[in-house]
Coordinates of C-alpha atoms in Angstrom, one line a residue:
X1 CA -2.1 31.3 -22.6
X2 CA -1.6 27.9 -24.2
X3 CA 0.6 26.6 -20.4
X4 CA -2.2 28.4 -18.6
X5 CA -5.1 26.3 -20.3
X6 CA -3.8 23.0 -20.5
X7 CA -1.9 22.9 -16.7
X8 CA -5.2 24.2 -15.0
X9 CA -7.3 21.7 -16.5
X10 CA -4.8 18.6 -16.3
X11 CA -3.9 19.7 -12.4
X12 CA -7.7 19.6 -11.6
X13 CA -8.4 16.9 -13.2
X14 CA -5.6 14.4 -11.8
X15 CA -6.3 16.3 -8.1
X16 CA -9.9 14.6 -8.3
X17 CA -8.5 11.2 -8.9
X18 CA -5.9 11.7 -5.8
X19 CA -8.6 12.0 -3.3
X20 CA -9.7 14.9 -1.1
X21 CA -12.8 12.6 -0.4
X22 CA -12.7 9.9 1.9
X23 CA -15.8 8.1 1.8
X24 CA -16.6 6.1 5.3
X25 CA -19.2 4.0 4.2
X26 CA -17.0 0.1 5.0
X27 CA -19.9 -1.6 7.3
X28 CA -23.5 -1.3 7.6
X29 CA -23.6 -2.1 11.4
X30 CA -20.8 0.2 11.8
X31 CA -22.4 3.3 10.1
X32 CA -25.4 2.9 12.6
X33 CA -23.4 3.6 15.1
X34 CA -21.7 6.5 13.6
X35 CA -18.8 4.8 12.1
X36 CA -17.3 3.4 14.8
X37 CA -14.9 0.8 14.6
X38 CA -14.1 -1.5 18.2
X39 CA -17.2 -4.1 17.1
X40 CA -15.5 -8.1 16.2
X41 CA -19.2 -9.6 16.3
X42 CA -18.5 -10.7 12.7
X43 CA -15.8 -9.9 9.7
X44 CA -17.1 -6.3 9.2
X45 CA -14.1 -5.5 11.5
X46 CA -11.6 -6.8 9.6
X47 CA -11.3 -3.4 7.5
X48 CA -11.2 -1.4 10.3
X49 CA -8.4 -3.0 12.1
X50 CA -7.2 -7.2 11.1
X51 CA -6.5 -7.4 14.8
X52 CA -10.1 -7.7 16.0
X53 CA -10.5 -11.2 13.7
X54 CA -9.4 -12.6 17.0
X55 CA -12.5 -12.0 18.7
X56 CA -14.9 -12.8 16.3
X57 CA -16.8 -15.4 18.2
X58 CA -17.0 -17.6 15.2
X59 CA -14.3 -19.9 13.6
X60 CA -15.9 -19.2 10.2
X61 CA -17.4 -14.9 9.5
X62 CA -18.6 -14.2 6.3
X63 CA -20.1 -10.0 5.2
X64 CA -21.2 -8.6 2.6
X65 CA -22.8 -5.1 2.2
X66 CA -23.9 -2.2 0.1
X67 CA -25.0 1.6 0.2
X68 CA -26.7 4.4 -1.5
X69 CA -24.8 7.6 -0.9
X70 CA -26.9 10.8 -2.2
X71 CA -25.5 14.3 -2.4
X72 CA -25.9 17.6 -3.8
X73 CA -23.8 20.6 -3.7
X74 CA -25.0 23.7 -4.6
X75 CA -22.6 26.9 -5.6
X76 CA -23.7 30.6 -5.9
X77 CA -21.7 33.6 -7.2
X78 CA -22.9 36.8 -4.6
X79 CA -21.8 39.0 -7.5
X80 CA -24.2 37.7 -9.8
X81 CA -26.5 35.5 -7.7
X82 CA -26.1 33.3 -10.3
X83 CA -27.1 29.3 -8.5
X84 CA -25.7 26.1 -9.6
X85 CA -27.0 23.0 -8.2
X86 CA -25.2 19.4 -8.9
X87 CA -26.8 16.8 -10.6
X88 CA -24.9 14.1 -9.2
X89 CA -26.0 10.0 -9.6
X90 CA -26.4 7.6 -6.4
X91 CA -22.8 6.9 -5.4
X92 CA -22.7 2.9 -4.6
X93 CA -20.1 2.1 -2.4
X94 CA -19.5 -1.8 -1.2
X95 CA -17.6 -4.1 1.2
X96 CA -16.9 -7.6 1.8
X97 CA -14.7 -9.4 4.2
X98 CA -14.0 -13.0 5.3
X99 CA -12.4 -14.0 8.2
X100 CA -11.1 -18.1 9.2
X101 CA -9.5 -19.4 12.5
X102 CA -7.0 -22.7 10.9
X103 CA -6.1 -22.9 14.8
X104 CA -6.9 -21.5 18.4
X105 CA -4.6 -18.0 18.6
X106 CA -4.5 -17.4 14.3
X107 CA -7.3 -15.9 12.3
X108 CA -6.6 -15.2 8.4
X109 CA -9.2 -12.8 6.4
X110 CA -9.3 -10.9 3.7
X111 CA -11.2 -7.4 3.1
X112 CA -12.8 -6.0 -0.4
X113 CA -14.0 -2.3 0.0
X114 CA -14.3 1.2 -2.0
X115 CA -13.1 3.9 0.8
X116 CA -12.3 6.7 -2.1
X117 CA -14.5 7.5 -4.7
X118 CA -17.0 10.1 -6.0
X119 CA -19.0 11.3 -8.9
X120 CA -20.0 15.0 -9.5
X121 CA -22.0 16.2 -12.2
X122 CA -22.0 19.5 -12.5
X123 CA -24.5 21.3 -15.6
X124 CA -22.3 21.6 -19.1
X125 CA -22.0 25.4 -19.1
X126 CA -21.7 26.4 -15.6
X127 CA -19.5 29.6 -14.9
X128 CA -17.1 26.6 -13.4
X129 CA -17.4 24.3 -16.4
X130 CA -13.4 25.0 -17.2
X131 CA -12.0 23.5 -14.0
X132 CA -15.1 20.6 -14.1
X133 CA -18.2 19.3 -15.7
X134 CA -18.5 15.7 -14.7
X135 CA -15.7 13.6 -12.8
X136 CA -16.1 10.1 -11.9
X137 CA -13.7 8.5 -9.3
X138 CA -13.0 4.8 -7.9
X139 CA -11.3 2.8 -5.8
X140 CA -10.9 -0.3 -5.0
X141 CA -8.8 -1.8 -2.0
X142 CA -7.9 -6.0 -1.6
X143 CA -6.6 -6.5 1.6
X144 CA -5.6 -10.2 2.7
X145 CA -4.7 -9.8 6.6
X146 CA -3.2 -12.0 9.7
X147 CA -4.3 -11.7 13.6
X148 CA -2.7 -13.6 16.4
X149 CA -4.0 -13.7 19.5
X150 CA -0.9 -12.6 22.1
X151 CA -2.9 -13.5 25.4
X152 CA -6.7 -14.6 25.8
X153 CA -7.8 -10.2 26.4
X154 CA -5.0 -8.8 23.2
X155 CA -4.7 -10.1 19.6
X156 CA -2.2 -8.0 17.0
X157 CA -3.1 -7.9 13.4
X158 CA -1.5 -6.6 9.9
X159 CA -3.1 -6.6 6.6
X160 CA -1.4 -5.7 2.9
X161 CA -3.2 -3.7 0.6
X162 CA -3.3 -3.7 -2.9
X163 CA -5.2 -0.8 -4.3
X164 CA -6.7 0.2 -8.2
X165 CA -8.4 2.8 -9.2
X166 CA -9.8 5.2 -12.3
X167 CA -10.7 8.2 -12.8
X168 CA -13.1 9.4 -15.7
X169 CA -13.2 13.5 -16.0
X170 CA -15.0 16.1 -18.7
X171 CA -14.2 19.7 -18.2
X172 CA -14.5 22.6 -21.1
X173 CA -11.6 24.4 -23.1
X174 CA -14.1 27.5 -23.9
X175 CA -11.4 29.7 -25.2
X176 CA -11.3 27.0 -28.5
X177 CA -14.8 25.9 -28.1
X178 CA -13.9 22.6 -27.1
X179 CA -13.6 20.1 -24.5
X180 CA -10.9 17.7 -22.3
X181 CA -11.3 14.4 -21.2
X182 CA -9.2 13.0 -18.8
X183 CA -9.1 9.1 -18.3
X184 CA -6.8 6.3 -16.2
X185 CA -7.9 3.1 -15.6
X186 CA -4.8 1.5 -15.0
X187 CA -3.8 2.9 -11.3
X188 CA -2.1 1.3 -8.4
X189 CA -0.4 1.3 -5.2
X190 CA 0.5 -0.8 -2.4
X191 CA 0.1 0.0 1.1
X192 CA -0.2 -2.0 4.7
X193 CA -2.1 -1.7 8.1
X194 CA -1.8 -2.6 11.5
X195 CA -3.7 -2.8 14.7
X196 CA -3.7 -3.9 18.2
X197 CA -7.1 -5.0 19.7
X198 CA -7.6 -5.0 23.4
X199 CA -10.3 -7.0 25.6
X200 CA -9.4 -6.4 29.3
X201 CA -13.0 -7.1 30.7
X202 CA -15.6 -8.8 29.1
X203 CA -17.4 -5.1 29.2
X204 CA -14.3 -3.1 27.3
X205 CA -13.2 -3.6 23.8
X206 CA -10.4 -1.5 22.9
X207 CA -9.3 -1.0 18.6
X208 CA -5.9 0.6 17.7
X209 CA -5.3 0.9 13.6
X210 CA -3.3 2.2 11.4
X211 CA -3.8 2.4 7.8
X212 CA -0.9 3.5 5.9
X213 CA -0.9 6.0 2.8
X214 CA -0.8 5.2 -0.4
X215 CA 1.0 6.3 -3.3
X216 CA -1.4 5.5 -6.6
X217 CA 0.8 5.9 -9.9
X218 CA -0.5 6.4 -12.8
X219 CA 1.9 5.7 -15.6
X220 CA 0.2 6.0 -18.5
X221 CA -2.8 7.9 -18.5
X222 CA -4.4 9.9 -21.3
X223 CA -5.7 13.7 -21.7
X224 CA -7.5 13.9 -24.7
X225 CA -8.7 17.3 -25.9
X226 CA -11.7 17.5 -28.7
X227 CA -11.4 20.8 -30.8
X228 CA -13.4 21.9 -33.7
X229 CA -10.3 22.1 -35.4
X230 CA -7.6 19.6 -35.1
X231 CA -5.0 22.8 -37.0
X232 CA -4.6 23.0 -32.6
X233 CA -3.2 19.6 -31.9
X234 CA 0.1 20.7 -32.9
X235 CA 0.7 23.6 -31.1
X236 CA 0.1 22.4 -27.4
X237 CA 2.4 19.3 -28.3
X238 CA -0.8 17.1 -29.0
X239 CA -1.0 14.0 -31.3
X240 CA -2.7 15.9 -34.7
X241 CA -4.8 13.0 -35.0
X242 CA -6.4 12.2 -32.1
X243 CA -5.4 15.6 -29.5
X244 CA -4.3 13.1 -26.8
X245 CA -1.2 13.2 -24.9
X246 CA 0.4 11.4 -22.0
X247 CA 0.9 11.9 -18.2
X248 CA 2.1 10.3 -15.2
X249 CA 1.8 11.2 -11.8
X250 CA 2.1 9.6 -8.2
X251 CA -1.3 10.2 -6.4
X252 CA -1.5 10.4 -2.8
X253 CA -3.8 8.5 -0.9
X254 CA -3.9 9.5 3.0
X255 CA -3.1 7.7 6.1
X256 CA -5.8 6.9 8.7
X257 CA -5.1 6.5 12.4
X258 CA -8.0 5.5 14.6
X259 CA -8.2 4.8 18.5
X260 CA -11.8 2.9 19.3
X261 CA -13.9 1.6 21.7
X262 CA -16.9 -0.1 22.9
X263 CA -18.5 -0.3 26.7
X264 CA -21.1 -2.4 27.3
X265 CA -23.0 -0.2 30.3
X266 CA -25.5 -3.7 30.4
X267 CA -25.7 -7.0 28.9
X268 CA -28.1 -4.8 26.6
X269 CA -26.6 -1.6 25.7
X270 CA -23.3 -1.0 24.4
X271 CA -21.4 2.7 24.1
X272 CA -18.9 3.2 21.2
X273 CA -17.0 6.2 20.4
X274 CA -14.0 6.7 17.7
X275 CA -11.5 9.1 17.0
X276 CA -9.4 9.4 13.4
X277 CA -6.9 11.4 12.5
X278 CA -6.2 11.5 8.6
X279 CA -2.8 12.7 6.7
X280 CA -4.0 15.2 4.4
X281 CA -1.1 16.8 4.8
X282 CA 0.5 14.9 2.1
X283 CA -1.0 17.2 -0.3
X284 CA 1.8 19.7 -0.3
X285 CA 2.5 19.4 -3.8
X286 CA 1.4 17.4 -6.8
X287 CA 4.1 16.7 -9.9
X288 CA 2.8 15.8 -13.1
X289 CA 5.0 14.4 -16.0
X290 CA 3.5 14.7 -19.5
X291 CA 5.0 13.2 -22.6
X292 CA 4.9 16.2 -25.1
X293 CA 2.9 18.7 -23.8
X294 CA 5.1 22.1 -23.2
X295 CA 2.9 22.8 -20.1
X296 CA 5.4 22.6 -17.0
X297 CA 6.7 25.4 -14.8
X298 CA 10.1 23.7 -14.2
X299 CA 13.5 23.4 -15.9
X300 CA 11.8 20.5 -17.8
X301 CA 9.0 22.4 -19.7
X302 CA 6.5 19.0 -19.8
X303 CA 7.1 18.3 -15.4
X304 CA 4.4 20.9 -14.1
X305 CA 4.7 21.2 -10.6
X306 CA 1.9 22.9 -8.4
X307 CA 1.4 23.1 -5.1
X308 CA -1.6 22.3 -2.8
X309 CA -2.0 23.3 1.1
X310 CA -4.3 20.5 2.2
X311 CA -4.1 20.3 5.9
X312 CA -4.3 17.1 8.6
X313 CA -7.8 17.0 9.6
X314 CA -9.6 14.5 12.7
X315 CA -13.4 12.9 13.4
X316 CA -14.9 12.4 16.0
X317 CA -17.7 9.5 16.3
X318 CA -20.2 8.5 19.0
X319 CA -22.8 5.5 18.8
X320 CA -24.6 3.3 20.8
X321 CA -26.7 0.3 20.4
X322 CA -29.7 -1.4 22.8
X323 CA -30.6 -5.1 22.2
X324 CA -34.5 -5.4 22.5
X325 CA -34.0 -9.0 22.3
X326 CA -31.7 -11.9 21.3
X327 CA -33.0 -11.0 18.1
X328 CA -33.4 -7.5 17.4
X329 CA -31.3 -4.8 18.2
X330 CA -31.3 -0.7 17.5
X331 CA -28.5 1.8 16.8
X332 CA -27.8 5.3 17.1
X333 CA -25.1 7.5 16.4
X334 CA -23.5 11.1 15.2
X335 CA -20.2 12.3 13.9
X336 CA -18.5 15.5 13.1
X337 CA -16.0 15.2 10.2
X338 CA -13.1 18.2 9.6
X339 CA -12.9 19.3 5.9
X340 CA -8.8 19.0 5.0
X341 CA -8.6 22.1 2.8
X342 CA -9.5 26.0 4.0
X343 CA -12.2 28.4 2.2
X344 CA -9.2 29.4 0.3
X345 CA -8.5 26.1 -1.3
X346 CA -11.9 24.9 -1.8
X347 CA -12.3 23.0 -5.4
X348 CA -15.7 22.1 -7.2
X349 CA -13.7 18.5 -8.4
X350 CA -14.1 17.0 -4.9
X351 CA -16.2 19.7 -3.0
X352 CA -15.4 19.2 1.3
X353 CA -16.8 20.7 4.2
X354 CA -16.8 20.6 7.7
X355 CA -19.9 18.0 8.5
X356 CA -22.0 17.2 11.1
X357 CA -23.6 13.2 10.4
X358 CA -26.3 11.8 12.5
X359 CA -26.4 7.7 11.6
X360 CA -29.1 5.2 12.8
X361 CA -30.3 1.7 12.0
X362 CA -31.3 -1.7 13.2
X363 CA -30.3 -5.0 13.2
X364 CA -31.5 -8.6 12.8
X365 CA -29.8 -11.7 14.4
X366 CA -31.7 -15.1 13.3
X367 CA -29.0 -18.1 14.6
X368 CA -26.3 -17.7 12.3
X369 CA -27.3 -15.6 9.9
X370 CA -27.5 -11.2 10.8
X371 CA -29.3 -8.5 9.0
X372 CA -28.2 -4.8 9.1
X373 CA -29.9 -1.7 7.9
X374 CA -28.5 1.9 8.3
X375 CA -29.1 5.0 7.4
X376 CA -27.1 8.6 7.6
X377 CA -28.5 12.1 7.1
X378 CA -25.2 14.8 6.8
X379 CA -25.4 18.3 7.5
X380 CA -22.3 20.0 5.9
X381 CA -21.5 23.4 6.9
X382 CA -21.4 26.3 4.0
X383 CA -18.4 27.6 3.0
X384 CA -17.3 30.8 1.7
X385 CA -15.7 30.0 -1.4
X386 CA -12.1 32.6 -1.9
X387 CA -9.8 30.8 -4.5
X388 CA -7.8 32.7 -6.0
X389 CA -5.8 30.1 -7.7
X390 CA -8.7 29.3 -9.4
X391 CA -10.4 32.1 -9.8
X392 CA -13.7 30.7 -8.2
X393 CA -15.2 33.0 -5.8
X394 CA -18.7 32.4 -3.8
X395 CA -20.5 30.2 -1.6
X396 CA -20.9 26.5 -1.2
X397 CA -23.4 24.3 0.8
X398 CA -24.4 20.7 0.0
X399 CA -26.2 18.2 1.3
X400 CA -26.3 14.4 1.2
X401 CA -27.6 11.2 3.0
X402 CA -27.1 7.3 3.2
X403 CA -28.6 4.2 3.4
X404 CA -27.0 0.9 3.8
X405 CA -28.2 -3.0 3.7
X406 CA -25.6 -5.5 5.3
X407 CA -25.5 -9.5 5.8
X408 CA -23.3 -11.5 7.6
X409 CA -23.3 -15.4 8.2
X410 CA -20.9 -16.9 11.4
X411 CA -21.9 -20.6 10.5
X412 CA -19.3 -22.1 13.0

């Protein structure tokens, strides 16, 4: 009972923190036109592939943005009927970039964004409230990046990233009336990207990126567990003072391949459409390493070792955008977004489905300085929850919906 309770708990909670949620929200212009990536108007694409700094029509691009991401997922046991609905805060993911030409054929940039992060709130006694009650995750990715321009219609690009992240999680130990808080701050990995971007006609751009995966290690994190009675500590290898013991782990973070482009069917409207393809596949397994606890299922007894059957999943994006005038201009766009895990292996931590997005926005050029507002409304699918691993059992829905404000500044 004791390897049961604390390897369930620790495995969900350090699963949340390794992803399963990618969050596209990296430019404001972009998400009005459903994500889509071949745009080099301003710095906004040096996230989605360094490359396209070559055609940013500007010696000097400066963006910053923001957004409000608002969701709710909703679980219901058809044995009971029993409903529980998510009380989850405004997400508030953000980007900035700035790109710098020193000479003709070279552009230098660097990218700040947040593509993995969540926070669920789920209610305190919920018939779930042992795998999660509230888990917060973030990310951070710094990404200084090169472009040079190979001929005057191709430019080649690589960026290095460096990433952080933490992970904040509150589930319940019911069988002692207590509680388990799992915390790292202190996360990292290193990871790269590359892209070609191709301009054969002044109507076609042309975006080619990969992002690579990353493995975050945690080396030191903390599971602390809060017990009415600390007469507990001792038996689950816990410190008798304070209940905590330490882990580490190396997170996975997936890979992102993406093929983009943009055709501009008049001087006035423009056609974009993306496809990605995302390594989720790396979830075969996760090993964790604690310092005392007795919870593992290996020759070591503290290396647990459980594994996951995530699966490679794609998206598919189409937007468009119409200038009214040399001022104004209006965007439209939808997306369908694969879930990387089955009904089988469905998990309240970072809750997935297969989504269908519809994006708009609009956007407002006044000489140097640009404007962007956006907006998305998703539609996930439900899901019929059958996990038997963790004994949840059900069905799942959710719903969610974005709004963004952008600026951008190409002085020179």
């Amino acid at each position: 009972m004791k390897k049961i309770l604390v390897s369930t708990a620790l495995l969900a909670g350090v699963l949340a923190y390794a992803g399963g949620f990618r969050v596209s929200l990296q430019g404001v212009k972009q998400l009005a036109m459903a994500h889509t990536s071949a745009h080099a108007e301003d710095a906004s694409v040096a996230f989605f592939n360094p490359a396209g700094m070559s055609f940013i029509p500007s010696k000097l691009s400066i963006v910053a943005g923001g957004f409000g991401a608002s969701n709710k997922v909703t679980f219901q046991n058809l044995n009971t009927l029993q409903s529980t609905e998510t009380d989850n805060p405004l997400g508030t993911p953000i980007y900035a970039a700035v790109t710098y030409k020193p000479i003709e054929n070279l552009s230098v940039g660097f990218s700040f964004s947040t593509p993995f992060g969540s926070t669920i709130q789920w209610p305190e006694d919920w018939e779930g409230r042992e795998l999660v009650q509230k888990m917060e995750l973030k990310s951070f990715y710094f990404q200084p990046m090169v472009s040079v321009k190979l001929a005057p219609w191709v430019a080649f690009g690589a960026s290095y990233i460096y990433a952080k992240g933490k992970v904040d999680w509150d589930k319940a130990v019911t069988q002692f009336g207590g509680e388990l808080n799992i915390n790292d701050e202190k996360a990292s990995g290193h990871g790269y990207g590359f892209g070609f971007y191709f301009r054969p006609d002044p109507k076609l751009d042309v975006s080619i990126a990969y992002r690579s995966p990353i493995d975050m290690k945690a080396k030191n994190g903390t599971a602390t567990f809060r017990f009415p009675s600390q007469s507990i500590y001792p038996l689950l290898g816990l410190n008798p003072a304070t209940g905590q013991d330490k882990f580490s782990a190396t997170l996975p973070l997936v890979e992102e391949y993406t093929i983009g482009l943009t055709y501009k069917v008049t001087p006035k409207w423009q056609i974009s459409a993306d496809f990605n393809y995302h390594g989720w596949e790396r979830y075969s397994k996760l090993v964790l390493d604690f310092e005392n606890a007795p919870v593992g299922n290996q020759a070591d007894p503290t290396v647990l070792v459980n594994p996951k059957n995530f699966r490679n999943s794609k998206t598919f994006r189409l937007g468009t955008q119409y200038a009214f005038s040399n001022m104004i201009y209006g965007r439209l766009g939808a997306y369908y977004d694969e879930s990387p895990y089955s009904d089988e292996n469905f998990i309240p931590e970072t809750p997935s489905f297969n989504t269908y997005v519809i994006t708009g926005g609009v956007g407002f050029k006044l000489k140097q300085f640009g404007i962007d507002l956006a907006g998305g409304y998703a539609m996930p699918q439900y899901r019929d929850v059958n996990n038997a691993n963790i004994g949840l059992y059900g069905q799942a829905k959710a719903k969610a919906f974005y709004f963004g404000l952008g600026l951008s500044y190409n002085p020179f």
